[in-house]
Amino acid sequence: MALQRLAIPAAKLLRSKSHIVPGPLLVTEHFFQVPLDYANPSAGSITLFGRSATKHEVPIVAPDEPPPAKPWIVYLEGGPGFGNREPQDHTLTRAAVSRGYQVLYLDHRGVGLSTPVSTAMLARLPGGDGPNAVDVQTSYLKLMRQDNTVRDCESVRKLLTEGLPEHKARWSVFGQSYGGFISTSYLSLHPEGLREVFLTGGLPPVGKTPEQVYEATFQKTIERNAVYYQKFPEDVEVLRQIATYIEEEGGDQGLPLPGGGFLTVPRLLTSGIAFGSHGGLDHVHAVLVHLKASLDQFGFLTRASLAPLEAFTAFDTNIIYAILHEAIYCDGPGSASNWAANRVGKSLAQYPWLCRDNTSVASSASPGQPLLFSGEMIFPFHFETYPELIPLRGVAERLASATDWPALYDVDQLRKNDVPVYATSYINDMYLGYDIAKETANLIKGIKTFETNTMYHNAVRVKPEEVFQNLFSLRDDVID
């Protein structure tokens, strides 16, 4: 499947400001300008935001010449939909700086501070609140996937490395989760810009349909549900008690939430998205403990008990995560998601609550049998229960039925890849599917992979020393 390779101009630096933070680190805030649509440069521009970090050094004797620039490594966050933490709060910073890199944390287009997408922002696009609003907003959102993020990276790279010889102008990238999808698209589209690639839980499902992705991830989610109820068997009845209350008090629409939107039983059950992360089982259990305590003590759900659940997933402040989640699996023309997660889930006997003909989710499971949580899936009801997503239901439907997606990966290029790639792959990864990740690893020529069944998807944050030690050993060590 042919990729669309476009001319990439160097980004324009709008402004930058440096400051020193304890550590010591020299942190610089950058605002760049790049085209909104690289295929149509006249369509306007967007702003990208990034923070760079390098070691702050105070020389004993002032050097005669400034030291040479350190090589860049760019961190690509997961999601899609989330911006970066500040460098001093990021686990990669110390590991990379100590190895001689300067790190760039670049927010993907549409997220963080990079012209962030919101419902209000989409409505303010030219024509975004008129009779063709759905068309306008859909067209804009289609430009927010990983192929254009790669082009953004290349545009910024050309600016930051201007004047350097070609071998020094390449940079390294570090992709976590969805950041690995971007990195693999980078290897496909512009390998000439890359020195090396690091991936953690980010080998994408190259050549797989959205349905195949969710068939794999639903099965892993079912396994994680079994682990959850083995650890917290009392939650079988706790969850049923809470679900019964929500249905009796909230009716078909659900319980109004303090911050807007509605709590339904299906929305509650999507909190199983946490099961794929370190600490996720305990996180969900803590939410249920709080809800049950409120019901037992007061007979209703207090605002304090609802607050942790309301903030459980940040779809209201990071709408791209919800509205483009299935789109990142649509690789080329003819690939439509058509709410793939919803369709796959409804076909599974373990998820009767996804079927609309059930009048009661609480009673959909047999007595003594647990209601199963879902995982990293987006369903149509997300656009009925989250206040920021409710106005976007029409746009979400249009994106789900879209078939004109550009290709994201070049299998032939990956098979002849000559960029060093080092990947951490989690055997028990609930969000990706180990077998799919393994197939992708087998496609990429020269990749070196560290595989483990002792870590989960967010290990780069929870067990960074182990992750970095193994990744950089792949880079620096030799085969014994």
Short mmCIF file of C-alpha atoms in Angstrom, two decimals:
data_model
loop_
_atom_site.label_atom_id
_atom_site.label_comp_id
_atom_site.label_asym_id
_atom_site.label_seq_id
_atom_site.Cartn_x
_atom_site.Cartn_y
_atom_site.Cartn_z
CA MET A 1 0.00 0.00 0.00
CA ALA A 2 1.63 3.25 -1.15
CA LEU A 3 2.31 5.92 1.42
CA GLN A 4 1.82 9.58 0.58
CA ARG A 5 5.27 11.14 0.77
CA LEU A 6 5.03 14.91 0.78
CA ALA A 7 7.45 17.81 0.77
CA ILE A 8 8.27 18.81 4.34
CA PRO A 9 9.31 22.41 4.95
CA ALA A 10 11.30 23.38 8.02
CA ALA A 11 9.13 24.56 10.89
CA LYS A 12 9.12 28.21 11.85
CA LEU A 13 10.18 29.03 15.41
CA LEU A 14 7.60 31.37 16.88
CA ARG A 15 9.28 31.80 20.25
CA SER A 16 11.35 29.99 22.85
CA LYS A 17 12.30 30.61 26.46
CA SER A 18 14.83 28.79 28.63
CA HIS A 19 15.01 28.37 32.38
CA ILE A 20 16.93 26.26 34.85
CA VAL A 21 15.20 23.71 37.06
CA PRO A 22 16.71 21.79 39.99
CA GLY A 23 18.75 18.86 38.88
CA PRO A 24 20.13 20.94 37.29
CA LEU A 25 18.42 20.93 33.90
CA LEU A 26 18.21 23.59 31.25
CA VAL A 27 14.60 23.44 30.04
CA THR A 28 13.50 25.37 26.97
CA GLU A 29 9.88 25.92 25.93
CA HIS A 30 9.43 26.04 22.15
CA PHE A 31 6.49 27.11 20.02
CA PHE A 32 6.73 26.11 16.35
CA GLN A 33 4.55 26.82 13.33
CA VAL A 34 3.90 24.03 10.80
CA PRO A 35 1.34 23.44 8.02
CA LEU A 36 -2.04 22.11 9.04
CA ASP A 37 -2.16 19.99 5.88
CA TYR A 38 1.15 19.14 4.23
CA ALA A 39 -0.71 18.10 1.09
CA ASN A 40 -2.29 21.55 0.92
CA PRO A 41 0.07 24.16 2.43
CA SER A 42 -2.40 26.96 1.66
CA ALA A 43 -4.87 25.46 4.18
CA GLY A 44 -3.23 27.35 7.03
CA SER A 45 -0.95 26.47 9.89
CA ILE A 46 -1.02 25.17 13.45
CA THR A 47 1.22 25.69 16.44
CA LEU A 48 3.27 22.87 17.96
CA PHE A 49 4.60 23.02 21.49
CA GLY A 50 7.55 21.20 22.94
CA ARG A 51 9.93 21.35 25.87
CA SER A 52 13.56 20.41 25.51
CA ALA A 53 15.89 19.44 28.33
CA THR A 54 19.63 19.09 28.61
CA LYS A 55 22.09 19.05 31.47
CA HIS A 56 22.86 22.51 32.83
CA GLU A 57 26.60 22.80 33.26
CA VAL A 58 28.59 25.61 34.88
CA PRO A 59 32.18 25.28 33.64
CA ILE A 60 35.05 26.07 35.98
CA VAL A 61 36.80 27.89 33.16
CA ALA A 62 34.83 29.45 30.32
CA PRO A 63 35.55 27.49 27.12
CA ASP A 64 37.11 29.24 24.14
CA GLU A 65 34.35 27.86 21.91
CA PRO A 66 30.82 26.72 22.67
CA PRO A 67 30.55 22.92 23.01
CA PRO A 68 29.03 21.04 20.08
CA ALA A 69 25.28 20.49 20.18
CA LYS A 70 24.25 17.23 21.79
CA PRO A 71 22.29 14.72 19.71
CA TRP A 72 18.51 14.93 19.97
CA ILE A 73 16.14 12.25 21.24
CA VAL A 74 12.42 12.99 20.84
CA TYR A 75 9.88 11.46 23.19
CA LEU A 76 6.55 10.56 21.57
CA GLU A 77 3.77 10.14 24.14
CA GLY A 78 1.06 7.50 24.05
CA GLY A 79 -2.66 7.97 23.63
CA PRO A 80 -3.52 9.35 21.19
CA GLY A 81 -4.68 12.48 22.90
CA PHE A 82 -2.23 13.37 25.66
CA GLY A 83 0.44 16.01 26.00
CA ASN A 84 3.73 15.61 27.81
CA ARG A 85 4.66 16.13 31.41
CA GLU A 86 7.39 18.63 32.20
CA PRO A 87 10.88 17.24 31.60
CA GLN A 88 11.87 17.27 35.27
CA ASP A 89 8.86 15.03 35.99
CA HIS A 90 9.56 12.56 33.21
CA THR A 91 11.39 9.30 33.80
CA LEU A 92 13.22 9.45 30.47
CA THR A 93 14.95 12.76 31.14
CA ARG A 94 17.63 11.56 33.59
CA ALA A 95 18.28 8.38 31.63
CA ALA A 96 18.70 10.23 28.34
CA VAL A 97 20.62 13.25 29.62
CA SER A 98 23.07 11.01 31.48
CA ARG A 99 23.80 9.27 28.18
CA GLY A 100 24.57 12.51 26.38
CA TYR A 101 21.27 13.32 24.66
CA GLN A 102 19.21 16.45 24.74
CA VAL A 103 15.54 15.49 24.97
CA LEU A 104 12.60 17.05 23.15
CA TYR A 105 9.12 16.39 24.50
CA LEU A 106 6.96 17.38 21.54
CA ASP A 107 3.19 17.45 22.01
CA HIS A 108 1.46 15.78 19.08
CA ARG A 109 -0.73 18.03 16.95
CA GLY A 110 -4.13 18.56 18.52
CA VAL A 111 -3.06 17.66 22.06
CA GLY A 112 -1.23 19.20 24.99
CA LEU A 113 -0.39 22.75 23.93
CA SER A 114 -0.10 21.95 20.20
CA THR A 115 -3.25 23.72 18.95
CA PRO A 116 -5.28 21.42 21.23
CA VAL A 117 -8.57 20.14 19.88
CA SER A 118 -11.72 20.65 21.92
CA THR A 119 -15.42 20.78 21.17
CA ALA A 120 -15.45 24.57 21.41
CA MET A 121 -12.35 24.88 19.24
CA LEU A 122 -13.86 22.68 16.51
CA ALA A 123 -17.03 24.79 16.54
CA ARG A 124 -14.89 27.89 15.94
CA LEU A 125 -13.29 26.55 12.77
CA PRO A 126 -14.45 28.37 9.63
CA GLY A 127 -17.81 26.73 8.98
CA GLY A 128 -17.46 24.66 12.15
CA ASP A 129 -20.80 25.79 13.55
CA GLY A 130 -22.75 26.02 10.29
CA PRO A 131 -24.90 23.61 8.30
CA ASN A 132 -21.77 21.70 7.19
CA ALA A 133 -20.23 21.60 10.67
CA VAL A 134 -19.90 17.80 10.75
CA ASP A 135 -18.03 17.82 7.43
CA VAL A 136 -15.74 20.65 8.53
CA GLN A 137 -14.92 19.14 11.90
CA THR A 138 -14.45 15.64 10.47
CA SER A 139 -12.02 16.91 7.83
CA TYR A 140 -9.98 18.70 10.47
CA LEU A 141 -9.80 15.69 12.78
CA LYS A 142 -8.67 13.43 9.94
CA LEU A 143 -5.45 15.44 9.87
CA MET A 144 -4.62 14.56 13.49
CA ARG A 145 -3.34 11.00 13.02
CA GLN A 146 0.20 9.57 13.18
CA ASP A 147 1.14 10.20 9.54
CA ASN A 148 0.92 13.96 10.01
CA THR A 149 2.61 13.76 13.41
CA VAL A 150 5.58 12.19 11.61
CA ARG A 151 5.60 15.12 9.18
CA ASP A 152 5.48 17.53 12.11
CA CYS A 153 8.51 15.81 13.63
CA GLU A 154 10.42 16.05 10.37
CA SER A 155 9.51 19.71 10.03
CA VAL A 156 10.78 20.48 13.54
CA ARG A 157 13.89 18.34 13.01
CA LYS A 158 14.83 20.31 9.92
CA LEU A 159 14.62 23.52 11.92
CA LEU A 160 16.52 22.32 14.99
CA THR A 161 19.32 20.67 13.00
CA GLU A 162 19.68 23.32 10.30
CA GLY A 163 23.27 23.63 9.12
CA LEU A 164 24.43 20.30 10.52
CA PRO A 165 25.89 17.62 8.23
CA GLU A 166 23.46 14.88 7.31
CA HIS A 167 24.85 12.27 9.72
CA LYS A 168 24.49 14.71 12.63
CA ALA A 169 21.10 16.05 11.56
CA ARG A 170 19.37 12.72 12.17
CA TRP A 171 17.75 12.25 15.56
CA SER A 172 16.55 9.48 17.83
CA VAL A 173 12.93 8.89 18.79
CA PHE A 174 11.44 7.16 21.82
CA GLY A 175 7.85 6.00 21.35
CA GLN A 176 5.68 4.88 24.26
CA SER A 177 2.47 3.02 23.30
CA TYR A 178 0.84 5.09 20.52
CA GLY A 179 4.17 6.88 20.28
CA GLY A 180 5.45 3.56 18.92
CA PHE A 181 2.78 3.68 16.21
CA ILE A 182 4.11 7.12 15.23
CA SER A 183 7.68 5.81 15.30
CA THR A 184 6.81 2.91 12.99
CA SER A 185 5.09 5.30 10.60
CA TYR A 186 8.28 7.41 10.83
CA LEU A 187 10.33 4.36 9.80
CA SER A 188 7.96 3.94 6.87
CA LEU A 189 7.68 7.56 5.73
CA HIS A 190 10.95 9.30 6.58
CA PRO A 191 13.65 6.88 7.76
CA GLU A 192 16.23 9.38 6.49
CA GLY A 193 15.47 11.53 9.53
CA LEU A 194 16.16 8.81 12.08
CA ARG A 195 19.36 7.74 13.83
CA GLU A 196 17.71 5.12 16.06
CA VAL A 197 14.29 4.22 17.45
CA PHE A 198 13.29 3.06 20.93
CA LEU A 199 9.84 1.58 21.56
CA THR A 200 8.05 0.60 24.77
CA GLY A 201 4.75 -1.25 24.38
CA GLY A 202 4.43 0.38 20.99
CA LEU A 203 4.74 -2.17 18.19
CA PRO A 204 1.61 -1.36 16.14
CA PRO A 205 -0.75 -3.83 14.44
CA VAL A 206 0.69 -3.52 10.94
CA GLY A 207 -1.54 -5.27 8.43
CA LYS A 208 -4.32 -5.92 10.94
CA THR A 209 -7.89 -4.70 10.74
CA PRO A 210 -9.53 -2.88 13.66
CA GLU A 211 -11.61 -6.00 14.25
CA GLN A 212 -8.51 -8.16 14.61
CA VAL A 213 -7.04 -5.69 17.07
CA TYR A 214 -10.13 -5.79 19.30
CA GLU A 215 -10.53 -9.55 19.05
CA ALA A 216 -7.05 -9.81 20.57
CA THR A 217 -7.46 -7.10 23.19
CA PHE A 218 -10.89 -8.28 24.34
CA GLN A 219 -9.46 -11.74 25.05
CA LYS A 220 -6.65 -10.26 27.10
CA THR A 221 -9.17 -8.05 28.92
CA ILE A 222 -11.24 -11.10 29.81
CA GLU A 223 -8.10 -12.65 31.30
CA ARG A 224 -7.43 -9.53 33.34
CA ASN A 225 -11.02 -9.55 34.62
CA ALA A 226 -10.42 -13.06 35.95
CA VAL A 227 -7.30 -11.83 37.76
CA TYR A 228 -9.25 -8.89 39.18
CA TYR A 229 -12.05 -11.00 40.61
CA GLN A 230 -9.57 -13.53 41.95
CA LYS A 231 -7.92 -10.70 43.87
CA PHE A 232 -11.19 -8.98 44.88
CA PRO A 233 -13.92 -11.66 44.86
CA GLU A 234 -16.17 -9.46 47.01
CA ASP A 235 -16.44 -7.02 44.12
CA VAL A 236 -18.75 -9.39 42.22
CA GLU A 237 -21.58 -8.37 44.53
CA VAL A 238 -20.26 -4.87 45.20
CA LEU A 239 -20.40 -4.05 41.51
CA ARG A 240 -23.88 -5.55 41.20
CA GLN A 241 -25.08 -3.42 44.12
CA ILE A 242 -23.69 -0.25 42.56
CA ALA A 243 -25.03 -1.13 39.11
CA THR A 244 -28.50 -1.77 40.48
CA TYR A 245 -28.52 1.61 42.20
CA ILE A 246 -27.39 3.43 39.04
CA GLU A 247 -30.13 1.78 36.98
CA GLU A 248 -32.88 2.34 39.52
CA GLU A 249 -32.01 5.97 40.19
CA GLY A 250 -30.70 7.04 36.80
CA GLY A 251 -33.14 5.33 34.47
CA ASP A 252 -32.26 4.99 30.81
CA GLN A 253 -30.16 8.15 30.70
CA GLY A 254 -28.05 7.50 33.79
CA LEU A 255 -27.21 9.51 36.89
CA PRO A 256 -26.29 13.15 36.24
CA LEU A 257 -22.68 13.77 37.20
CA PRO A 258 -21.58 16.91 39.07
CA GLY A 259 -19.32 18.02 36.22
CA GLY A 260 -21.82 17.21 33.49
CA GLY A 261 -22.63 14.08 31.56
CA PHE A 262 -24.06 10.89 32.99
CA LEU A 263 -22.98 7.83 34.92
CA THR A 264 -24.40 4.68 33.39
CA VAL A 265 -23.44 1.11 34.20
CA PRO A 266 -21.65 0.71 30.84
CA ARG A 267 -19.62 3.85 31.56
CA LEU A 268 -18.73 2.45 35.00
CA LEU A 269 -17.63 -0.81 33.40
CA THR A 270 -15.22 0.98 31.05
CA SER A 271 -13.02 1.69 34.07
CA GLY A 272 -11.47 -1.69 33.32
CA ILE A 273 -9.21 0.25 30.97
CA ALA A 274 -6.93 0.50 34.01
CA PHE A 275 -6.44 -3.27 34.20
CA GLY A 276 -3.59 -3.10 31.68
CA SER A 277 -1.40 -0.89 33.86
CA HIS A 278 0.62 -1.44 37.00
CA GLY A 279 -1.68 -0.68 39.93
CA GLY A 280 -4.77 -0.71 37.75
CA LEU A 281 -6.60 -3.50 39.60
CA ASP A 282 -6.24 -1.67 42.89
CA HIS A 283 -7.28 1.62 41.30
CA VAL A 284 -10.59 0.18 40.12
CA HIS A 285 -11.17 -1.54 43.44
CA ALA A 286 -10.61 1.73 45.29
CA VAL A 287 -13.27 3.41 43.14
CA LEU A 288 -15.78 0.67 43.95
CA VAL A 289 -14.95 0.81 47.67
CA HIS A 290 -15.68 4.54 47.67
CA LEU A 291 -18.97 4.12 45.80
CA LYS A 292 -20.14 1.28 48.05
CA ALA A 293 -19.23 3.16 51.21
CA SER A 294 -21.35 6.07 50.04
CA LEU A 295 -24.33 3.82 49.31
CA ASP A 296 -24.01 1.95 52.60
CA GLN A 297 -23.63 5.06 54.73
CA PHE A 298 -25.95 7.51 52.99
CA GLY A 299 -28.09 5.59 50.51
CA PHE A 300 -26.88 7.72 47.61
CA LEU A 301 -23.67 8.51 45.75
CA THR A 302 -22.03 11.63 47.14
CA ARG A 303 -20.09 14.06 44.99
CA ALA A 304 -16.90 12.95 46.72
CA SER A 305 -17.58 9.32 45.78
CA LEU A 306 -18.30 10.25 42.16
CA ALA A 307 -15.26 12.50 41.72
CA PRO A 308 -12.67 9.70 41.29
CA LEU A 309 -14.88 7.98 38.73
CA GLU A 310 -15.65 11.21 36.91
CA ALA A 311 -11.94 11.85 36.43
CA PHE A 312 -11.05 8.22 35.73
CA THR A 313 -10.63 8.78 32.01
CA ALA A 314 -9.80 12.24 30.69
CA PHE A 315 -12.01 12.12 27.62
CA ASP A 316 -13.54 15.53 28.34
CA THR A 317 -10.17 17.28 28.29
CA ASN A 318 -8.49 14.97 25.76
CA ILE A 319 -11.18 14.29 23.19
CA ILE A 320 -8.81 13.00 20.52
CA TYR A 321 -8.28 9.89 22.63
CA ALA A 322 -11.95 9.02 22.24
CA ILE A 323 -12.86 10.34 18.84
CA LEU A 324 -9.79 9.09 16.93
CA HIS A 325 -9.01 5.95 18.88
CA GLU A 326 -10.26 3.49 16.29
CA ALA A 327 -8.99 5.65 13.43
CA ILE A 328 -5.37 4.93 14.37
CA TYR A 329 -6.03 1.32 13.30
CA CYS A 330 -7.39 2.28 9.86
CA ASP A 331 -4.44 1.73 7.56
CA GLY A 332 -5.27 2.95 4.09
CA PRO A 333 -8.25 3.41 1.78
CA GLY A 334 -11.18 1.07 2.35
CA SER A 335 -10.38 0.55 6.03
CA ALA A 336 -13.36 1.73 8.09
CA SER A 337 -13.62 1.08 11.82
CA ASN A 338 -17.45 1.11 11.99
CA TRP A 339 -17.26 0.99 15.81
CA ALA A 340 -15.14 -2.16 15.68
CA ALA A 341 -14.79 -2.50 19.46
CA ASN A 342 -18.54 -2.31 19.93
CA ARG A 343 -19.20 -4.92 17.24
CA VAL A 344 -16.55 -7.33 18.51
CA GLY A 345 -17.66 -6.93 22.12
CA LYS A 346 -21.32 -7.56 21.30
CA SER A 347 -20.32 -10.84 19.65
CA LEU A 348 -18.80 -12.14 22.89
CA ALA A 349 -20.95 -14.00 25.38
CA GLN A 350 -18.96 -12.46 28.23
CA TYR A 351 -20.25 -8.95 27.35
CA PRO A 352 -24.06 -9.07 27.27
CA TRP A 353 -24.19 -5.53 28.63
CA LEU A 354 -23.04 -4.20 25.27
CA CYS A 355 -26.29 -5.38 23.68
CA ARG A 356 -28.93 -2.67 23.63
CA ASP A 357 -31.81 -5.10 24.09
CA ASN A 358 -30.80 -5.73 27.70
CA THR A 359 -33.09 -3.73 29.93
CA SER A 360 -30.86 -4.24 32.95
CA VAL A 361 -27.09 -4.50 32.89
CA ALA A 362 -27.05 -5.37 36.58
CA SER A 363 -29.03 -8.56 35.95
CA SER A 364 -27.40 -9.46 32.63
CA ALA A 365 -24.92 -11.77 34.36
CA SER A 366 -26.08 -14.92 36.11
CA PRO A 367 -26.29 -14.83 39.94
CA GLY A 368 -22.81 -15.19 41.39
CA GLN A 369 -21.21 -14.44 38.04
CA PRO A 370 -19.34 -11.17 37.64
CA LEU A 371 -20.05 -8.35 35.27
CA LEU A 372 -16.94 -8.02 33.13
CA PHE A 373 -15.18 -4.70 32.65
CA SER A 374 -14.08 -3.59 29.20
CA GLY A 375 -10.55 -2.43 28.42
CA GLU A 376 -9.08 0.11 26.05
CA MET A 377 -12.12 0.37 23.84
CA ILE A 378 -14.31 3.26 22.72
CA PHE A 379 -18.05 2.71 22.32
CA PRO A 380 -20.89 4.84 20.91
CA PHE A 381 -22.22 5.40 24.44
CA HIS A 382 -19.09 7.40 25.27
CA PHE A 383 -20.67 10.08 23.09
CA GLU A 384 -23.84 9.97 25.19
CA THR A 385 -22.28 10.16 28.65
CA TYR A 386 -19.29 12.56 28.52
CA PRO A 387 -20.29 16.24 28.29
CA GLU A 388 -17.48 17.21 25.94
CA LEU A 389 -18.20 14.28 23.63
CA ILE A 390 -22.00 14.52 23.45
CA PRO A 391 -21.96 17.36 20.87
CA LEU A 392 -19.52 15.35 18.73
CA ARG A 393 -21.67 12.26 18.22
CA GLY A 394 -22.31 13.12 14.57
CA VAL A 395 -18.62 13.67 13.93
CA ALA A 396 -17.77 10.40 15.66
CA GLU A 397 -20.26 8.55 13.46
CA ARG A 398 -18.77 10.15 10.34
CA LEU A 399 -15.24 9.17 11.37
CA ALA A 400 -16.36 5.61 12.17
CA SER A 401 -17.79 5.19 8.66
CA ALA A 402 -14.91 6.91 6.84
CA THR A 403 -13.07 4.76 4.29
CA ASP A 404 -10.70 7.32 2.77
CA TRP A 405 -7.89 7.03 5.30
CA PRO A 406 -4.30 7.41 4.05
CA ALA A 407 -1.93 4.50 4.56
CA LEU A 408 0.14 4.55 7.74
CA TYR A 409 2.84 1.92 7.21
CA ASP A 410 5.05 0.69 4.37
CA VAL A 411 5.70 -3.02 4.82
CA ASP A 412 8.34 -3.11 2.08
CA GLN A 413 10.24 -0.27 3.72
CA LEU A 414 10.03 -1.94 7.13
CA ARG A 415 11.37 -5.18 5.67
CA LYS A 416 14.44 -3.40 4.31
CA ASN A 417 14.81 -1.06 7.30
CA ASP A 418 18.36 0.01 8.17
CA VAL A 419 17.58 2.22 11.18
CA PRO A 420 18.46 0.54 14.51
CA VAL A 421 15.26 -0.25 16.45
CA TYR A 422 15.15 -1.35 20.09
CA ALA A 423 11.81 -2.43 21.54
CA THR A 424 10.39 -3.51 24.86
CA SER A 425 7.42 -5.82 24.37
CA TYR A 426 5.10 -6.80 27.21
CA ILE A 427 3.82 -10.35 26.95
CA ASN A 428 0.79 -9.54 29.11
CA ASP A 429 0.00 -6.28 27.31
CA MET A 430 -3.77 -5.78 27.48
CA TYR A 431 -3.79 -2.76 25.20
CA LEU A 432 -1.97 -4.13 22.20
CA GLY A 433 -1.80 -7.89 22.08
CA TYR A 434 1.54 -9.64 22.33
CA ASP A 435 1.06 -11.88 19.29
CA ILE A 436 0.28 -8.88 17.10
CA ALA A 437 3.32 -7.04 18.45
CA LYS A 438 5.46 -10.09 17.73
CA GLU A 439 4.30 -10.21 14.12
CA THR A 440 5.18 -6.56 13.66
CA ALA A 441 8.60 -7.07 15.22
CA ASN A 442 9.22 -9.84 12.70
CA LEU A 443 8.50 -7.37 9.89
CA ILE A 444 11.07 -4.77 10.92
CA LYS A 445 14.53 -5.69 9.69
CA GLY A 446 17.22 -5.54 12.35
CA ILE A 447 14.97 -4.89 15.32
CA LYS A 448 16.20 -6.00 18.75
CA THR A 449 13.48 -6.81 21.26
CA PHE A 450 13.38 -7.26 25.01
CA GLU A 451 10.31 -9.29 26.01
CA THR A 452 9.01 -9.64 29.56
CA ASN A 453 6.02 -11.04 31.42
CA THR A 454 6.84 -9.13 34.61
CA MET A 455 5.82 -5.67 33.39
CA TYR A 456 2.69 -3.99 32.07
CA HIS A 457 2.01 -1.26 29.58
CA ASN A 458 3.01 1.70 31.79
CA ALA A 459 6.30 0.19 32.98
CA VAL A 460 8.25 3.11 31.52
CA ARG A 461 6.67 5.21 34.28
CA VAL A 462 6.49 2.62 37.06
CA LYS A 463 9.69 0.62 36.50
CA PRO A 464 11.85 3.01 34.48
CA GLU A 465 15.22 1.76 35.69
CA GLU A 466 14.48 -1.76 34.46
CA VAL A 467 13.03 -0.57 31.17
CA PHE A 468 15.89 1.79 30.34
CA GLN A 469 18.56 -0.65 31.45
CA ASN A 470 17.23 -3.32 29.11
CA LEU A 471 16.57 -0.96 26.20
CA PHE A 472 19.97 0.68 26.29
CA SER A 473 21.61 -2.72 26.76
CA LEU A 474 20.07 -3.72 23.44
CA ARG A 475 21.73 -0.64 21.98
CA ASP A 476 25.14 -0.84 23.68
CA ASP A 477 25.83 -4.46 24.60
CA VAL A 478 26.98 -7.32 22.43
CA ILE A 479 25.63 -10.83 21.95
CA ASP A 480 27.46 -13.24 24.22
#
